[in-house]
Short mmCIF file of C-alpha atoms (C1' of nucleotides) in Angstrom, two decimals:
data_model
loop_
_atom_site.label_atom_id
_atom_site.label_comp_id
_atom_site.label_asym_id
_atom_site.label_seq_id
_atom_site.Cartn_x
_atom_site.Cartn_y
_atom_site.Cartn_z
CA UNK A 59 73.06 -35.50 48.98
CA UNK A 60 75.79 -34.26 46.72
CA UNK A 61 78.08 -33.61 49.62
CA UNK A 62 79.29 -35.24 52.83
CA UNK A 63 77.77 -38.68 52.36
CA UNK A 64 79.03 -41.38 54.69
CA UNK A 65 79.72 -43.63 51.72
CA UNK A 66 81.56 -42.91 48.50
CA UNK A 67 79.64 -40.30 46.51
CA UNK A 68 78.93 -41.37 42.93
CA UNK A 69 79.67 -37.98 41.36
CA UNK A 70 82.22 -36.64 43.84
CA UNK A 71 84.28 -33.70 42.68
CA UNK A 72 88.03 -33.94 43.14
CA UNK A 73 88.87 -32.44 46.51
CA UNK A 74 92.42 -31.52 45.62
CA UNK A 75 92.44 -28.56 43.28
CA UNK A 76 91.53 -25.00 44.13
CA UNK A 77 87.82 -24.28 43.89
CA UNK A 78 86.98 -22.03 40.93
CA UNK A 79 87.03 -19.05 43.34
CA UNK A 80 85.50 -16.86 40.70
CA UNK A 81 81.80 -17.28 40.09
CA UNK A 82 79.39 -19.70 41.68
CA UNK A 83 79.50 -22.42 44.32
CA UNK A 84 76.95 -24.28 46.45
CA UNK A 85 77.43 -22.20 49.58
CA UNK A 86 76.98 -18.93 47.75
CA UNK A 87 73.91 -20.21 45.96
CA UNK A 88 72.28 -21.42 49.19
CA UNK A 89 73.05 -18.12 50.91
CA UNK A 90 71.40 -16.21 48.10
CA UNK A 91 68.43 -18.56 47.97
CA UNK A 92 67.90 -18.21 51.69
CA UNK A 93 68.05 -14.43 51.43
CA UNK A 94 65.42 -14.40 48.71
CA UNK A 95 63.01 -16.68 50.56
CA UNK A 96 63.41 -14.75 53.79
CA UNK A 97 62.94 -11.30 52.29
CA UNK A 98 60.25 -11.92 49.68
CA UNK A 99 58.69 -15.27 50.41
CA UNK A 100 58.85 -18.72 48.85
CA UNK A 101 57.23 -17.69 45.56
CA UNK A 102 60.08 -15.34 44.81
CA UNK A 103 62.58 -18.19 44.72
CA UNK A 104 62.86 -18.99 41.03
CA UNK A 105 65.93 -20.01 39.11
CA UNK A 106 65.71 -16.82 37.07
CA UNK A 107 65.60 -14.67 40.19
CA UNK A 108 68.43 -16.67 41.72
CA UNK A 109 70.51 -16.13 38.61
CA UNK A 110 69.79 -12.42 38.60
CA UNK A 111 70.82 -11.98 42.24
CA UNK A 112 73.95 -13.99 41.62
CA UNK A 113 74.81 -11.96 38.54
CA UNK A 114 74.72 -15.06 36.37
CA UNK A 115 72.53 -16.77 33.84
CA UNK A 116 69.65 -18.56 35.45
CA UNK A 117 70.78 -21.93 34.10
CA UNK A 118 74.29 -21.59 35.53
CA UNK A 119 72.90 -22.63 38.91
CA UNK A 120 72.10 -26.05 37.44
CA UNK A 121 75.84 -26.68 37.10
CA UNK A 122 76.02 -26.87 40.92
CA UNK A 123 72.67 -28.43 41.78
CA UNK A 124 70.91 -31.05 39.70
CA UNK A 125 67.65 -29.11 39.92
CA UNK A 126 65.57 -26.78 42.03
CA UNK A 127 64.60 -29.65 44.34
CA UNK A 128 68.23 -30.24 45.17
CA UNK A 129 68.53 -26.63 46.24
CA UNK A 130 65.57 -27.02 48.58
CA UNK A 131 67.17 -30.11 50.11
CA UNK A 132 70.32 -28.10 50.68
CA UNK A 133 68.26 -25.51 52.50
CA UNK A 134 66.63 -28.31 54.51
CA UNK A 135 69.97 -29.42 55.82
CA UNK A 136 70.61 -25.90 57.04
CA UNK A 137 67.23 -25.83 58.78
CA UNK A 138 67.99 -28.82 60.98
CA UNK A 139 71.36 -27.43 61.88
CA UNK A 140 69.80 -24.09 62.73
CA UNK A 141 67.27 -25.68 65.08
CA UNK A 142 69.99 -27.41 67.09
CA UNK A 143 72.62 -24.69 66.84
CA UNK A 144 73.83 -23.52 70.23
CA UNK A 145 71.39 -25.68 72.16
CA UNK A 146 72.26 -26.58 75.74
CA UNK A 147 70.04 -28.73 77.98
CA UNK A 148 68.06 -26.79 80.58
CA UNK A 149 67.92 -27.44 84.32
CA UNK A 150 64.75 -29.51 84.31
CA UNK A 151 63.69 -32.16 81.82
CA UNK A 152 60.51 -30.26 81.10
CA UNK A 153 62.35 -27.05 80.27
CA UNK A 154 64.67 -29.00 78.00
CA UNK A 155 61.71 -30.42 76.07
CA UNK A 156 60.02 -27.03 75.85
CA UNK A 157 63.18 -25.45 74.55
CA UNK A 158 63.63 -28.06 71.84
CA UNK A 159 60.01 -27.82 70.71
CA UNK A 160 60.28 -24.03 70.43
CA UNK A 161 63.55 -24.31 68.53
CA UNK A 162 62.07 -26.67 65.99
CA UNK A 163 59.08 -24.39 65.52
CA UNK A 164 61.19 -21.25 65.23
CA UNK A 165 63.41 -22.78 62.58
CA UNK A 166 60.38 -23.99 60.63
CA UNK A 167 58.69 -20.60 60.74
CA UNK A 168 61.89 -18.86 59.72
CA UNK A 169 62.06 -21.00 56.58
CA UNK A 170 58.53 -22.24 55.93
CA UNK A 171 59.07 -23.44 52.38
CA UNK A 172 61.99 -25.56 53.50
CA UNK A 173 60.12 -26.76 56.58
CA UNK A 174 57.31 -28.25 54.53
CA UNK A 175 59.90 -30.26 52.67
CA UNK A 176 61.85 -31.37 55.76
CA UNK A 177 58.79 -32.51 57.67
CA UNK A 178 58.07 -35.36 55.27
CA UNK A 179 61.55 -36.67 54.55
CA UNK A 180 63.43 -36.53 57.81
CA UNK A 181 67.17 -36.87 57.32
CA UNK A 182 68.75 -39.32 59.72
CA UNK A 183 71.88 -37.35 60.35
CA UNK A 184 73.90 -35.99 63.20
CA UNK A 185 71.70 -33.10 64.19
CA UNK A 186 68.61 -35.29 64.33
CA UNK A 187 70.33 -38.03 66.33
CA UNK A 188 71.54 -35.44 68.77
CA UNK A 189 68.05 -34.02 69.22
CA UNK A 190 66.55 -37.46 69.68
CA UNK A 191 69.14 -38.37 72.30
CA UNK A 192 68.40 -35.22 74.27
CA UNK A 193 64.63 -35.74 74.20
CA UNK A 194 64.88 -39.38 75.24
CA UNK A 195 67.41 -38.45 77.92
CA UNK A 196 64.96 -35.92 79.34
CA UNK A 197 62.17 -38.51 79.43
CA UNK A 198 64.35 -41.08 81.16
CA UNK A 199 65.36 -38.42 83.65
CA UNK A 200 61.65 -37.86 84.25
CA UNK A 201 61.50 -41.49 85.34
CA UNK A 202 60.07 -43.31 82.35
CA UNK A 203 61.17 -46.82 81.45
CA UNK A 204 62.71 -47.27 78.02
CA UNK A 205 59.53 -48.47 76.32
CA UNK A 206 57.51 -45.48 77.55
CA UNK A 207 60.36 -43.09 76.85
CA UNK A 208 60.32 -44.30 73.25
CA UNK A 209 56.56 -43.85 73.01
CA UNK A 210 56.49 -40.36 74.42
CA UNK A 211 59.51 -39.37 72.38
CA UNK A 212 57.57 -40.23 69.23
CA UNK A 213 54.51 -38.36 70.49
CA UNK A 214 56.47 -35.24 71.37
CA UNK A 215 58.61 -35.12 68.26
CA UNK A 216 55.83 -36.01 65.86
CA UNK A 217 53.54 -33.41 67.39
CA UNK A 218 56.18 -30.69 67.43
CA UNK A 219 57.21 -31.45 63.87
CA UNK A 220 53.64 -31.81 62.62
CA UNK A 221 52.44 -28.59 64.23
CA UNK A 222 55.50 -26.69 63.05
CA UNK A 223 55.09 -27.99 59.51
CA UNK A 224 51.38 -27.20 59.67
CA UNK A 225 52.07 -23.60 60.62
CA UNK A 226 54.88 -23.41 58.09
CA UNK A 227 52.61 -24.68 55.35
CA UNK A 228 50.29 -21.79 56.03
CA UNK A 229 53.19 -19.36 56.03
CA UNK A 230 54.36 -20.86 52.74
CA UNK A 231 51.08 -20.07 51.01
CA UNK A 232 51.11 -17.13 48.64
CA UNK A 233 50.12 -13.99 50.49
CA UNK A 234 46.78 -13.79 48.72
CA UNK A 235 45.53 -17.17 49.96
CA UNK A 236 47.01 -16.42 53.35
CA UNK A 237 45.12 -13.18 53.73
CA UNK A 238 41.94 -14.81 52.44
CA UNK A 239 42.15 -17.51 55.08
CA UNK A 240 42.87 -15.00 57.81
CA UNK A 241 39.94 -12.85 56.73
CA UNK A 242 37.74 -15.93 56.79
CA UNK A 243 38.37 -16.40 60.48
CA UNK A 244 37.44 -12.85 61.28
CA UNK A 245 34.50 -12.44 58.95
CA UNK A 246 32.86 -15.72 58.12
CA UNK A 247 33.27 -17.39 61.49
CA UNK A 248 31.92 -14.29 63.20
CA UNK A 249 28.96 -14.20 60.82
CA UNK A 250 27.95 -17.81 61.48
CA UNK A 251 24.28 -18.47 62.24
CA UNK A 252 23.68 -18.79 66.01
CA UNK A 253 20.59 -20.90 65.31
CA UNK A 254 22.51 -23.41 63.22
CA UNK A 255 25.82 -23.42 65.11
CA UNK A 256 25.11 -22.17 68.65
CA UNK A 257 28.39 -23.23 70.23
CA UNK A 258 30.52 -21.90 67.41
CA UNK A 259 28.68 -18.59 67.37
CA UNK A 260 29.11 -18.18 71.12
CA UNK A 261 32.89 -18.48 71.12
CA UNK A 262 33.59 -17.00 67.68
CA UNK A 263 34.88 -13.67 69.07
CA UNK A 264 37.59 -15.57 70.95
CA UNK A 265 38.50 -17.59 67.87
CA UNK A 266 39.08 -14.43 65.88
CA UNK A 267 41.63 -13.11 68.36
CA UNK A 268 43.66 -16.33 68.42
CA UNK A 269 47.41 -15.84 68.34
CA UNK A 270 49.68 -18.47 66.78
CA UNK A 271 52.39 -18.20 69.45
CA UNK A 272 49.94 -18.55 72.32
CA UNK A 273 48.29 -21.43 70.51
CA UNK A 274 51.53 -23.36 70.21
CA UNK A 275 52.35 -22.74 73.85
CA UNK A 276 48.90 -23.92 74.89
CA UNK A 277 49.25 -27.18 72.99
CA UNK A 278 52.80 -27.71 74.24
CA UNK A 279 51.68 -27.14 77.81
CA UNK A 280 48.80 -29.60 77.43
CA UNK A 281 51.03 -32.40 76.22
CA UNK A 282 53.80 -31.79 78.73
CA UNK A 283 51.23 -31.54 81.53
CA UNK A 284 50.01 -35.00 80.62
CA UNK A 285 53.52 -36.39 80.35
CA UNK A 286 54.45 -34.84 83.71
CA UNK A 287 51.34 -36.29 85.31
CA UNK A 288 52.26 -39.77 84.15
CA UNK A 289 55.83 -39.27 85.33
CA UNK A 290 54.65 -38.31 88.80
CA UNK A 291 52.63 -41.48 89.21
CA UNK A 292 55.83 -43.41 88.60
CA UNK A 293 57.55 -42.00 91.66
CA UNK A 294 55.01 -40.26 93.88
CA UNK A 295 57.46 -39.42 96.63
CA UNK A 296 59.95 -37.41 94.55
CA UNK B 131 31.96 -18.95 48.45
CA UNK B 132 30.04 -19.09 45.20
CA UNK B 133 27.41 -21.34 46.66
CA UNK B 134 25.02 -21.59 49.61
CA UNK B 135 25.98 -18.44 51.49
CA UNK B 136 23.74 -17.65 54.42
CA UNK B 137 23.33 -14.12 53.11
CA UNK B 138 22.46 -12.86 49.66
CA UNK B 139 25.25 -13.93 47.33
CA UNK B 140 26.61 -11.13 45.14
CA UNK B 141 26.65 -13.16 41.94
CA UNK B 142 23.82 -15.59 42.72
CA UNK B 143 22.51 -17.60 39.84
CA UNK B 144 18.75 -17.63 39.33
CA UNK B 145 17.40 -20.67 41.16
CA UNK B 146 14.32 -21.07 38.98
CA UNK B 147 15.34 -22.29 35.55
CA UNK B 148 16.73 -25.65 34.70
CA UNK B 149 20.43 -25.96 35.24
CA UNK B 150 22.37 -26.12 31.96
CA UNK B 151 22.27 -29.93 32.35
CA UNK B 152 24.71 -30.27 29.50
CA UNK B 153 28.31 -29.41 30.25
CA UNK B 154 30.01 -28.39 33.48
CA UNK B 155 29.06 -27.77 37.07
CA UNK B 156 30.90 -27.50 40.37
CA UNK B 157 30.13 -31.05 41.52
CA UNK B 158 31.36 -32.60 38.31
CA UNK B 159 34.51 -30.49 38.36
CA UNK B 160 35.34 -31.43 41.96
CA UNK B 161 34.70 -35.12 41.23
CA UNK B 162 37.13 -34.97 38.35
CA UNK B 163 39.71 -32.99 40.33
CA UNK B 164 39.52 -35.50 43.18
CA UNK B 165 40.07 -38.39 40.78
CA UNK B 166 43.11 -36.72 39.28
CA UNK B 167 44.76 -35.92 42.62
CA UNK B 168 44.11 -39.37 44.06
CA UNK B 169 45.43 -41.24 41.08
CA UNK B 170 48.37 -39.09 40.05
CA UNK B 171 49.18 -36.75 42.90
CA UNK B 172 48.81 -33.01 43.53
CA UNK B 173 51.12 -31.91 40.73
CA UNK B 174 48.90 -33.51 38.11
CA UNK B 175 46.03 -31.17 39.00
CA UNK B 176 46.26 -28.38 36.43
CA UNK B 177 43.46 -26.50 34.74
CA UNK B 178 44.49 -27.91 31.38
CA UNK B 179 44.42 -31.50 32.65
CA UNK B 180 41.09 -30.80 34.34
CA UNK B 181 39.67 -29.44 31.12
CA UNK B 182 40.93 -32.40 29.15
CA UNK B 183 39.38 -34.93 31.53
CA UNK B 184 36.11 -32.97 31.45
CA UNK B 185 36.14 -32.78 27.67
CA UNK B 186 36.12 -29.00 27.77
CA UNK B 187 38.42 -26.05 27.21
CA UNK B 188 40.72 -25.51 30.16
CA UNK B 189 39.36 -22.04 30.76
CA UNK B 190 35.74 -23.21 30.91
CA UNK B 191 36.40 -24.34 34.49
CA UNK B 192 36.94 -20.70 35.44
CA UNK B 193 33.26 -20.06 34.72
CA UNK B 194 32.40 -22.14 37.79
CA UNK B 195 35.31 -21.40 40.08
CA UNK B 196 36.97 -18.02 40.34
CA UNK B 197 40.40 -19.65 40.17
CA UNK B 198 42.38 -22.75 40.99
CA UNK B 199 42.49 -21.81 44.65
CA UNK B 200 38.73 -21.94 44.82
CA UNK B 201 38.85 -25.51 43.53
CA UNK B 202 41.31 -26.47 46.27
CA UNK B 203 38.98 -25.04 48.90
CA UNK B 204 36.22 -27.15 47.36
CA UNK B 205 38.36 -30.25 47.77
CA UNK B 206 39.10 -29.31 51.38
CA UNK B 207 35.40 -29.10 52.10
CA UNK B 208 34.88 -32.54 50.57
CA UNK B 209 37.50 -34.03 52.87
CA UNK B 210 35.81 -32.57 55.92
CA UNK B 211 32.43 -33.71 54.66
CA UNK B 212 33.74 -37.24 54.46
CA UNK B 213 35.15 -36.98 57.96
CA UNK B 214 31.80 -35.73 59.33
CA UNK B 215 29.60 -38.05 57.28
CA UNK B 216 27.31 -40.09 59.51
CA UNK B 217 28.81 -38.69 62.70
CA UNK B 218 26.66 -38.70 65.83
CA UNK B 219 27.86 -37.26 69.16
CA UNK B 220 28.89 -39.89 71.72
CA UNK B 221 27.71 -40.18 75.31
CA UNK B 222 30.60 -38.31 76.89
CA UNK B 223 32.34 -35.20 75.64
CA UNK B 224 35.65 -37.01 75.65
CA UNK B 225 34.36 -39.83 73.49
CA UNK B 226 32.90 -37.27 71.10
CA UNK B 227 36.28 -35.57 70.72
CA UNK B 228 38.09 -38.90 70.30
CA UNK B 229 35.65 -39.95 67.62
CA UNK B 230 36.08 -36.72 65.67
CA UNK B 231 39.87 -36.87 65.85
CA UNK B 232 39.86 -40.43 64.55
CA UNK B 233 37.46 -39.51 61.77
CA UNK B 234 39.67 -36.64 60.59
CA UNK B 235 42.69 -38.93 60.59
CA UNK B 236 40.86 -41.68 58.73
CA UNK B 237 39.67 -39.28 56.02
CA UNK B 238 43.20 -37.92 55.58
CA UNK B 239 44.71 -41.38 55.35
CA UNK B 240 42.01 -42.47 52.91
CA UNK B 241 42.95 -39.61 50.56
CA UNK B 242 46.53 -38.75 51.45
CA UNK B 243 47.24 -36.80 48.28
CA UNK B 244 44.20 -34.60 48.79
CA UNK B 245 44.98 -34.22 52.48
CA UNK B 246 48.50 -33.00 51.77
CA UNK B 247 47.12 -30.52 49.30
CA UNK B 248 44.39 -28.99 51.44
CA UNK B 249 45.04 -29.83 55.09
CA UNK B 250 46.25 -26.33 55.89
CA UNK B 251 43.39 -24.54 54.19
CA UNK B 252 40.28 -23.25 55.92
CA UNK B 253 37.29 -24.23 53.81
CA UNK B 254 34.86 -21.87 55.60
CA UNK B 255 31.91 -23.98 54.59
CA UNK B 256 29.15 -26.13 56.07
CA UNK B 257 30.96 -29.27 57.15
CA UNK B 258 33.78 -27.33 58.75
CA UNK B 259 31.34 -25.17 60.69
CA UNK B 260 29.47 -28.26 61.83
CA UNK B 261 32.64 -29.97 63.06
CA UNK B 262 33.73 -26.82 64.89
CA UNK B 263 30.33 -26.51 66.55
CA UNK B 264 30.45 -30.10 67.81
CA UNK B 265 33.98 -29.78 69.21
CA UNK B 266 33.23 -26.51 70.95
CA UNK B 267 29.97 -27.93 72.26
CA UNK B 268 31.86 -30.85 73.80
CA UNK B 269 34.34 -28.51 75.48
CA UNK B 270 31.56 -26.33 76.91
CA UNK B 271 29.86 -29.47 78.17
CA UNK B 272 33.13 -30.31 79.88
CA UNK B 273 32.71 -27.08 81.79
CA UNK B 274 35.06 -24.66 80.02
CA UNK B 275 34.20 -21.00 79.68
CA UNK B 276 33.96 -19.64 76.15
CA UNK B 277 37.49 -18.24 76.03
CA UNK B 278 39.05 -21.53 77.12
CA UNK B 279 36.71 -23.54 74.91
CA UNK B 280 37.98 -21.49 71.95
CA UNK B 281 41.60 -22.08 72.96
CA UNK B 282 41.33 -25.80 73.43
CA UNK B 283 39.26 -26.11 70.26
CA UNK B 284 42.14 -24.63 68.32
CA UNK B 285 44.64 -26.89 70.08
CA UNK B 286 42.64 -30.04 69.45
CA UNK B 287 41.74 -29.31 65.84
CA UNK B 288 45.16 -28.02 64.88
CA UNK B 289 46.87 -31.03 66.44
CA UNK B 290 44.49 -33.55 64.89
CA UNK B 291 44.77 -31.89 61.49
CA UNK B 292 48.54 -31.45 61.72
CA UNK B 293 49.22 -35.02 62.79
CA UNK B 294 46.85 -36.37 60.15
CA UNK B 295 48.45 -34.29 57.44
CA UNK B 296 51.88 -35.34 58.68
CA UNK B 297 50.97 -39.00 58.38
CA UNK B 298 49.25 -38.39 55.07
CA UNK B 299 52.38 -36.76 53.70
CA UNK B 300 54.27 -39.94 54.43
CA UNK B 301 51.52 -42.09 52.92
CA UNK B 302 51.54 -39.85 49.85
CA UNK B 303 55.19 -40.59 49.12
CA UNK B 304 55.86 -43.11 46.39
CA UNK B 305 56.27 -46.59 47.85
CA UNK B 306 59.98 -46.61 47.10
CA UNK B 307 60.79 -43.56 49.27
CA UNK B 308 58.34 -44.86 51.86
CA UNK B 309 60.09 -48.19 52.24
CA UNK B 310 63.45 -46.43 52.28
CA UNK B 311 62.33 -44.25 55.18
CA UNK B 312 60.99 -47.22 57.10
CA UNK B 313 64.24 -49.10 56.58
CA UNK B 314 66.14 -46.11 57.91
CA UNK B 315 64.29 -46.34 61.21
CA UNK B 316 65.10 -50.02 61.63
CA UNK B 317 68.65 -49.87 60.43
CA UNK B 318 70.21 -46.49 61.16
CA UNK B 319 68.57 -45.84 64.50
CA UNK B 320 69.44 -49.33 65.71
CA UNK B 321 73.03 -48.89 64.55
CA UNK B 322 73.55 -45.64 66.41
CA UNK B 323 76.68 -45.33 68.54
CA UNK B 324 75.92 -46.00 72.26
CA UNK B 325 78.92 -43.93 73.23
CA UNK B 326 77.77 -40.89 71.29
CA UNK B 327 74.02 -41.19 71.84
CA UNK B 328 73.50 -43.32 74.95
CA UNK B 329 69.82 -42.56 75.50
CA UNK B 330 68.89 -43.05 71.88
CA UNK B 331 70.79 -46.32 71.67
CA UNK B 332 69.09 -47.64 74.80
CA UNK B 333 65.53 -47.21 73.55
CA UNK B 334 66.16 -47.76 69.84
CA UNK B 335 64.64 -51.28 69.82
CA UNK B 336 61.35 -49.81 71.04
CA UNK B 337 61.46 -47.05 68.42
CA UNK B 338 61.76 -49.59 65.63
CA UNK B 339 58.57 -51.37 66.63
CA UNK B 340 56.45 -48.22 66.72
CA UNK B 341 52.99 -48.51 65.19
CA UNK B 342 51.27 -45.52 63.61
CA UNK B 343 47.81 -46.27 65.01
CA UNK B 344 49.10 -46.75 68.54
CA UNK B 345 51.16 -43.61 68.21
CA UNK B 346 48.17 -41.50 67.25
CA UNK B 347 46.14 -42.95 70.12
CA UNK B 348 48.95 -42.22 72.57
CA UNK B 349 49.16 -38.59 71.52
CA UNK B 350 45.36 -38.20 71.52
CA UNK B 351 45.18 -39.67 75.01
CA UNK B 352 47.91 -37.34 76.27
CA UNK B 353 46.12 -34.22 75.07
CA UNK B 354 42.67 -35.29 76.21
CA UNK B 355 44.09 -36.31 79.59
CA UNK B 356 45.41 -32.81 80.05
CA UNK B 357 42.15 -31.22 78.89
CA UNK B 358 40.17 -33.47 81.22
CA UNK B 359 42.45 -32.61 84.12
CA UNK B 360 41.85 -28.92 83.57
CA UNK B 361 38.12 -29.51 83.25
CA UNK B 362 38.02 -31.33 86.58
CA UNK B 363 39.63 -28.46 88.45
CA UNK B 364 36.78 -26.26 87.19
CA UNK B 365 34.11 -28.26 88.99
CA UNK B 366 35.72 -30.61 91.46
CA UNK B 367 32.42 -31.88 92.89
CA UNK B 368 30.85 -33.14 89.67
"C1'" DA C 126 85.40 -26.45 33.30
"C1'" DC C 127 82.04 -23.22 33.49
"C1'" DC C 128 78.66 -20.12 31.54
"C1'" DT C 129 75.38 -18.37 27.90
"C1'" DG C 130 71.29 -17.87 25.17
"C1'" DA C 131 67.82 -19.80 22.65
"C1'" DA C 132 64.39 -23.17 22.70
"C1'" DC C 133 61.06 -26.31 24.71
"C1'" DA C 134 57.13 -27.75 27.18
"C1'" DC C 135 54.70 -26.39 30.54
"C1'" DC C 136 51.67 -23.21 34.02
"C1'" DG C 137 47.28 -19.86 35.59
"C1'" DT C 138 44.70 -16.11 34.00
"C1'" DT C 139 42.52 -12.63 30.87
"C1'" DC C 140 39.50 -11.33 27.26
"C1'" DA C 141 37.32 -10.57 22.77
"C1'" DA C 142 34.76 -13.46 20.00
"C1'" DG C 143 31.59 -16.96 19.05
"C1'" DT C 144 27.03 -19.72 19.81
"C1'" DA D 168 24.55 -17.74 29.66
"C1'" DC D 169 28.19 -20.47 28.70
"C1'" DC D 170 32.22 -21.88 26.12
"C1'" DT D 171 36.26 -21.21 22.93
"C1'" DG D 172 40.77 -20.02 21.34
"C1'" DA D 173 44.36 -16.97 21.19
"C1'" DA D 174 47.36 -14.30 23.86
"C1'" DC D 175 50.04 -12.97 27.93
"C1'" DA D 176 53.43 -13.33 31.40
"C1'" DC D 177 55.37 -16.48 33.72
"C1'" DC D 178 57.88 -21.22 35.18
"C1'" DG D 179 61.92 -25.27 35.29
"C1'" DT D 180 64.83 -27.77 32.30
"C1'" DT D 181 67.64 -29.09 28.16
"C1'" DC D 182 71.38 -28.45 25.06
"C1'" DA D 183 74.44 -26.81 21.40
"C1'" DA D 184 77.50 -23.19 21.34
"C1'" DG D 185 80.78 -20.16 23.18
"C1'" DT D 186 85.06 -18.86 26.20
#
DNA sequence: ACCTGAACACCGTTCAAGT
DNA sequence: ACCTGAACACCGTTCAAGT
C-alpha cells in the first residue's frame, strides 16, 4: 500500500536521492520478519523481536511501516508472488489446475500467519490476475462455455483458498493449542462411546491416522473429477 | 473438558449440592462472551472485558475455565450446537450431507465473528461428535468401507467448514471494506486488459454477477457428485 | 531524516489473601 | 468453595528528545 500503487501515492517518498543505505528499509525489515516467522512461528513476530534482530530500537521499524498490520500486508504481497513464481502451464488443463492449487496451498502453509490475512482481503493485482487467467483458460480448454468457466473458476479458487487458509489458520495457532487439538483427534475421538456414536467409533482409527497432504489431494481429486465429468458430457467424442 | 466427560472427570464438582446460584457459571460466561464477540468483534473478547460485563473480577472467570482458550472451545461447541439444533436425517444419504453442509454454513454466516474465531478449532464435545457420527453414517450407507468413509468425512467437513469460515471472514469485515472489495470485483476485473489476460477478460461479466449462495451450492454439488460417482462404482447393481 | 528511550494503555496468567 | 487484588511478564503504539 505504501509502494507501487497505480495512482499517485499520498505519502510517496522522493525517488531521486540515495536511499539511507545505512540502517533500515522496507525490504530488510520484511526479510527479517519472514525469517522470524519461518523459524519460530507467528507468535515470535513482535516489534521488539524485530528490532532486536535488526540491531535497532523496536520503534524504529515504525518509521518504515505505519504499524504491525502494514508489515503483515507487506508479507502478504510476497506470498502471492511466491505462489505464482516460476509457474508454467502443464500439458493438460487438469494438471495445470492441480499445480496451481498445490502452489497456493504450499505458499499458505509456508507462511500461515500471512495466509490467514491474505485469504480475507484478496489483492487485485498482477499476480492474482495472472492466476485467474490461467485457471479460466484451463477451463475453457476443457470445453466449458464462458458462464460455466466463470462458475467453476470461482468454485476452484474459493475452495483452494479456503482450504489453504483453513489449514494455515491451524498452523498459525500457538503450538500449545495445536498440540491439544491434535491430541484430541487421537485420544478423544478414539475414546468415543460406540453405543452413542456407532459410526464415528467404527471409523475412528482411520480418522486418527489422517494426513493433511493426502487429505488435500483427496479433496482436490474429488472436485476435479466432478469438473472433468461435466466437461466430458460437453463433448463425448473427444 | 471440564464438563460432561464420559469417564470420571479428574476435577469433578460434587453433583449433589445446590450450585452457587449467585455469581458465575460456564453458561453465563459463554453467553456473555458470545454477546461481546458478536457485537464488537473477536478483538474485544478479553478476560478483563468479560469480567466487567459479568460484574466480576477478570480473574474470577479462570475459576470456571482453565484459560481463554477453553472459552474459545466453548464458543466453538455452541456454534456446532446451533448448526445441529433440530436436525433430522433426510431420506437419502446425499440429502443428509447437503442438509448438514448448509446448516454449518448458515450457522457461520449467522455469527461470522464467532465463526472466524473458532472455525479452525476442534471442540471435541457432544455436538461435534453427533455431527461426525451422522456424516460418517451417511457415507457408510452410501456403501463406503470404513477407511474411505473416514477420508471422505474429512474432505466434506473440512471443505464445508473452510468455505463457511471463508465466507464468514468476508461477512465479518466492516461494511466499508466489504463494499470496497465488492466494488473491486465489478470494476477492476471488468477493466482488465483483454490483450494481457484474454481468458479473464472474456468471462469477467459472468464473474461480476456471481452470487454467494449459488456459488456454495455449485461447489457442494461438485463434491457430492464425485462422492456419489465413487459410491456407484462400489455397487453398480444397486 | 532517522533513531532512541521512556511512558502509556493494554494483554493473559499466577497466587496469596480474604470471605 | 469461590472471589479479589496485586503482581508479573509481556504486547503495540506514541512522542519528546537526541544525533
